């Protein structure tokens, strides 16, 4: 059965001087301020579409990788995944770099790397972002 999640944003003003609030409706976890300066300069307590994509990608990759590892009879004790989303004004999102460090008993570094590459390629967020270059660094703890 398919699921649908909801969020909405209310924006006021023009791009450069305006601001908005994005609300996570499905979870009810909160509302977060967004602005152009938070996107292109320092966050100063506000979020950006790129930070939200980074959160989505790091969590999706971690879920996919943990599943792939379990199917390979090497369930992870711990995975820590970071997603760095690069935004270039005038060009858009120019790349995403995933970094994963894992504690996986019984797995060597080459196996870990190969399975991480599989997760990078096949996690639903990676698949949704196929127009963006996605790179990966994977290492065992």
PDB file of N, CA and C in Angstrom, residues 46-88:
ATOM      1  N   UNK A  46      17.772  29.003  10.602  1.00  0.00           N
ATOM      2  CA  UNK A  46      16.730  28.675   9.632  1.00  0.00           C
ATOM      3  C   UNK A  46      17.198  27.490   8.793  1.00  0.00           C
ATOM      4  N   UNK A  47      16.265  26.834   8.135  1.00  0.00           N
ATOM      5  CA  UNK A  47      16.609  25.688   7.299  1.00  0.00           C
ATOM      6  C   UNK A  47      16.546  26.068   5.832  1.00  0.00           C
ATOM      7  N   UNK A  48      16.754  25.096   4.972  1.00  0.00           N
ATOM      8  CA  UNK A  48      16.716  25.315   3.531  1.00  0.00           C
ATOM      9  C   UNK A  48      16.219  24.043   2.857  1.00  0.00           C
ATOM     10  N   UNK A  49      15.788  24.140   1.605  1.00  0.00           N
ATOM     11  CA  UNK A  49      15.409  22.918   0.900  1.00  0.00           C
ATOM     12  C   UNK A  49      16.552  21.898   0.868  1.00  0.00           C
ATOM     13  N   UNK A  50      17.788  22.390   0.750  1.00  0.00           N
ATOM     14  CA  UNK A  50      18.932  21.476   0.689  1.00  0.00           C
ATOM     15  C   UNK A  50      19.140  20.733   2.002  1.00  0.00           C
ATOM     16  N   UNK A  51      18.939  21.403   3.125  1.00  0.00           N
ATOM     17  CA  UNK A  51      19.068  20.719   4.409  1.00  0.00           C
ATOM     18  C   UNK A  51      17.976  19.661   4.564  1.00  0.00           C
ATOM     19  N   UNK A  52      16.785  19.979   4.100  1.00  0.00           N
ATOM     20  CA  UNK A  52      15.694  19.016   4.175  1.00  0.00           C
ATOM     21  C   UNK A  52      15.963  17.815   3.257  1.00  0.00           C
ATOM     22  N   UNK A  53      16.539  18.066   2.084  1.00  0.00           N
ATOM     23  CA  UNK A  53      16.925  16.969   1.197  1.00  0.00           C
ATOM     24  C   UNK A  53      18.024  16.131   1.854  1.00  0.00           C
ATOM     25  N   UNK A  54      18.987  16.787   2.486  1.00  0.00           N
ATOM     26  CA  UNK A  54      20.065  16.055   3.174  1.00  0.00           C
ATOM     27  C   UNK A  54      19.492  15.153   4.263  1.00  0.00           C
ATOM     28  N   UNK A  55      18.524  15.652   5.008  1.00  0.00           N
ATOM     29  CA  UNK A  55      17.899  14.833   6.053  1.00  0.00           C
ATOM     30  C   UNK A  55      17.177  13.636   5.435  1.00  0.00           C
ATOM     31  N   UNK A  56      16.438  13.886   4.370  1.00  0.00           N
ATOM     32  CA  UNK A  56      15.713  12.806   3.706  1.00  0.00           C
ATOM     33  C   UNK A  56      16.677  11.772   3.133  1.00  0.00           C
ATOM     34  N   UNK A  57      17.747  12.253   2.503  1.00  0.00           N
ATOM     35  CA  UNK A  57      18.668  11.324   1.845  1.00  0.00           C
ATOM     36  C   UNK A  57      19.455  10.496   2.859  1.00  0.00           C
ATOM     37  N   UNK A  58      19.944  11.131   3.910  1.00  0.00           N
ATOM     38  CA  UNK A  58      20.727  10.376   4.901  1.00  0.00           C
ATOM     39  C   UNK A  58      19.874   9.327   5.602  1.00  0.00           C
ATOM     40  N   UNK A  59      18.635   9.641   5.890  1.00  0.00           N
ATOM     41  CA  UNK A  59      17.781   8.660   6.564  1.00  0.00           C
ATOM     42  C   UNK A  59      17.354   7.548   5.612  1.00  0.00           C
ATOM     43  N   UNK A  60      17.027   7.887   4.374  1.00  0.00           N
ATOM     44  CA  UNK A  60      16.630   6.874   3.394  1.00  0.00           C
ATOM     45  C   UNK A  60      17.790   5.926   3.094  1.00  0.00           C
ATOM     46  N   UNK A  61      18.982   6.489   2.877  1.00  0.00           N
ATOM     47  CA  UNK A  61      20.160   5.666   2.611  1.00  0.00           C
ATOM     48  C   UNK A  61      20.421   4.712   3.779  1.00  0.00           C
ATOM     49  N   UNK A  62      20.329   5.220   5.001  1.00  0.00           N
ATOM     50  CA  UNK A  62      20.578   4.384   6.179  1.00  0.00           C
ATOM     51  C   UNK A  62      19.594   3.223   6.250  1.00  0.00           C
ATOM     52  N   UNK A  63      18.332   3.485   5.941  1.00  0.00           N
ATOM     53  CA  UNK A  63      17.333   2.412   5.942  1.00  0.00           C
ATOM     54  C   UNK A  63      17.636   1.385   4.859  1.00  0.00           C
ATOM     55  N   UNK A  64      17.922   1.870   3.653  1.00  0.00           N
ATOM     56  CA  UNK A  64      18.212   0.957   2.544  1.00  0.00           C
ATOM     57  C   UNK A  64      19.462   0.137   2.825  1.00  0.00           C
ATOM     58  N   UNK A  65      20.507   0.781   3.332  1.00  0.00           N
ATOM     59  CA  UNK A  65      21.769   0.091   3.598  1.00  0.00           C
ATOM     60  C   UNK A  65      21.587  -0.949   4.699  1.00  0.00           C
ATOM     61  N   UNK A  66      20.854  -0.600   5.759  1.00  0.00           N
ATOM     62  CA  UNK A  66      20.646  -1.575   6.835  1.00  0.00           C
ATOM     63  C   UNK A  66      19.894  -2.795   6.321  1.00  0.00           C
ATOM     64  N   UNK A  67      18.963  -2.596   5.404  1.00  0.00           N
ATOM     65  CA  UNK A  67      18.218  -3.707   4.814  1.00  0.00           C
ATOM     66  C   UNK A  67      19.118  -4.568   3.933  1.00  0.00           C
ATOM     67  N   UNK A  68      19.935  -3.925   3.103  1.00  0.00           N
ATOM     68  CA  UNK A  68      20.862  -4.658   2.234  1.00  0.00           C
ATOM     69  C   UNK A  68      21.851  -5.465   3.073  1.00  0.00           C
ATOM     70  N   UNK A  69      22.368  -4.867   4.132  1.00  0.00           N
ATOM     71  CA  UNK A  69      23.301  -5.578   5.011  1.00  0.00           C
ATOM     72  C   UNK A  69      22.638  -6.779   5.671  1.00  0.00           C
ATOM     73  N   UNK A  70      21.422  -6.604   6.150  1.00  0.00           N
ATOM     74  CA  UNK A  70      20.708  -7.712   6.792  1.00  0.00           C
ATOM     75  C   UNK A  70      20.472  -8.854   5.807  1.00  0.00           C
ATOM     76  N   UNK A  71      20.120  -8.508   4.566  1.00  0.00           N
ATOM     77  CA  UNK A  71      19.904  -9.550   3.549  1.00  0.00           C
ATOM     78  C   UNK A  71      21.198 -10.263   3.195  1.00  0.00           C
ATOM     79  N   UNK A  72      22.346  -9.623   3.441  1.00  0.00           N
ATOM     80  CA  UNK A  72      23.652 -10.250   3.201  1.00  0.00           C
ATOM     81  C   UNK A  72      24.156 -10.966   4.455  1.00  0.00           C
ATOM     82  N   UNK A  73      23.262 -11.191   5.414  1.00  0.00           N
ATOM     83  CA  UNK A  73      23.593 -11.848   6.683  1.00  0.00           C
ATOM     84  C   UNK A  73      24.661 -11.098   7.466  1.00  0.00           C
ATOM     85  N   UNK A  74      24.629  -9.765   7.359  1.00  0.00           N
ATOM     86  CA  UNK A  74      25.572  -8.921   8.103  1.00  0.00           C
ATOM     87  C   UNK A  74      24.837  -7.701   8.638  1.00  0.00           C
ATOM     88  N   UNK A  75      23.855  -7.919   9.526  1.00  0.00           N
ATOM     89  CA  UNK A  75      23.105  -6.773  10.033  1.00  0.00           C
ATOM     90  C   UNK A  75      24.032  -5.801  10.770  1.00  0.00           C
ATOM     91  N   UNK A  76      23.844  -4.504  10.544  1.00  0.00           N
ATOM     92  CA  UNK A  76      24.729  -3.537  11.179  1.00  0.00           C
ATOM     93  C   UNK A  76      24.425  -3.360  12.655  1.00  0.00           C
ATOM     94  N   UNK A  77      25.478  -3.167  13.439  1.00  0.00           N
ATOM     95  CA  UNK A  77      25.296  -2.764  14.832  1.00  0.00           C
ATOM     96  C   UNK A  77      24.968  -1.275  14.877  1.00  0.00           C
ATOM     97  N   UNK A  78      25.582  -0.519  13.927  1.00  0.00           N
ATOM     98  CA  UNK A  78      25.382   0.932  13.911  1.00  0.00           C
ATOM     99  C   UNK A  78      25.798   1.472  12.553  1.00  0.00           C
ATOM    100  N   UNK A  79      25.003   2.404  12.026  1.00  0.00           N
ATOM    101  CA  UNK A  79      25.363   3.158  10.825  1.00  0.00           C
ATOM    102  C   UNK A  79      25.212   4.635  11.139  1.00  0.00           C
ATOM    103  N   UNK A  80      26.186   5.416  10.749  1.00  0.00           N
ATOM    104  CA  UNK A  80      26.083   6.868  10.865  1.00  0.00           C
ATOM    105  C   UNK A  80      26.276   7.448   9.472  1.00  0.00           C
ATOM    106  N   UNK A  81      25.241   8.093   8.956  1.00  0.00           N
ATOM    107  CA  UNK A  81      25.256   8.601   7.592  1.00  0.00           C
ATOM    108  C   UNK A  81      25.088  10.109   7.588  1.00  0.00           C
ATOM    109  N   UNK A  82      25.927  10.763   6.820  1.00  0.00           N
ATOM    110  CA  UNK A  82      25.860  12.216   6.630  1.00  0.00           C
ATOM    111  C   UNK A  82      25.630  12.473   5.151  1.00  0.00           C
ATOM    112  N   UNK A  83      24.764  13.412   4.840  1.00  0.00           N
ATOM    113  CA  UNK A  83      24.545  13.818   3.455  1.00  0.00           C
ATOM    114  C   UNK A  83      24.891  15.304   3.339  1.00  0.00           C
ATOM    115  N   UNK A  84      25.782  15.616   2.407  1.00  0.00           N
ATOM    116  CA  UNK A  84      26.152  17.002   2.112  1.00  0.00           C
ATOM    117  C   UNK A  84      25.560  17.359   0.756  1.00  0.00           C
ATOM    118  N   UNK A  85      24.600  18.295   0.768  1.00  0.00           N
ATOM    119  CA  UNK A  85      23.935  18.726  -0.462  1.00  0.00           C
ATOM    120  C   UNK A  85      24.497  20.092  -0.837  1.00  0.00           C
ATOM    121  N   UNK A  86      25.067  20.183  -2.042  1.00  0.00           N
ATOM    122  CA  UNK A  86      25.672  21.432  -2.508  1.00  0.00           C
ATOM    123  C   UNK A  86      24.693  22.184  -3.395  1.00  0.00           C
ATOM    124  N   UNK A  87      24.462  23.460  -3.044  1.00  0.00           N
ATOM    125  CA  UNK A  87      23.590  24.341  -3.814  1.00  0.00           C
ATOM    126  C   UNK A  87      24.414  25.496  -4.356  1.00  0.00           C
ATOM    127  N   UNK A  88      24.329  25.716  -5.654  1.00  0.00           N
ATOM    128  CA  UNK A  88      25.022  26.824  -6.294  1.00  0.00           C
ATOM    129  C   UNK A  88      23.963  27.756  -6.878  1.00  0.00           C
TER     130      UNK A  88
END
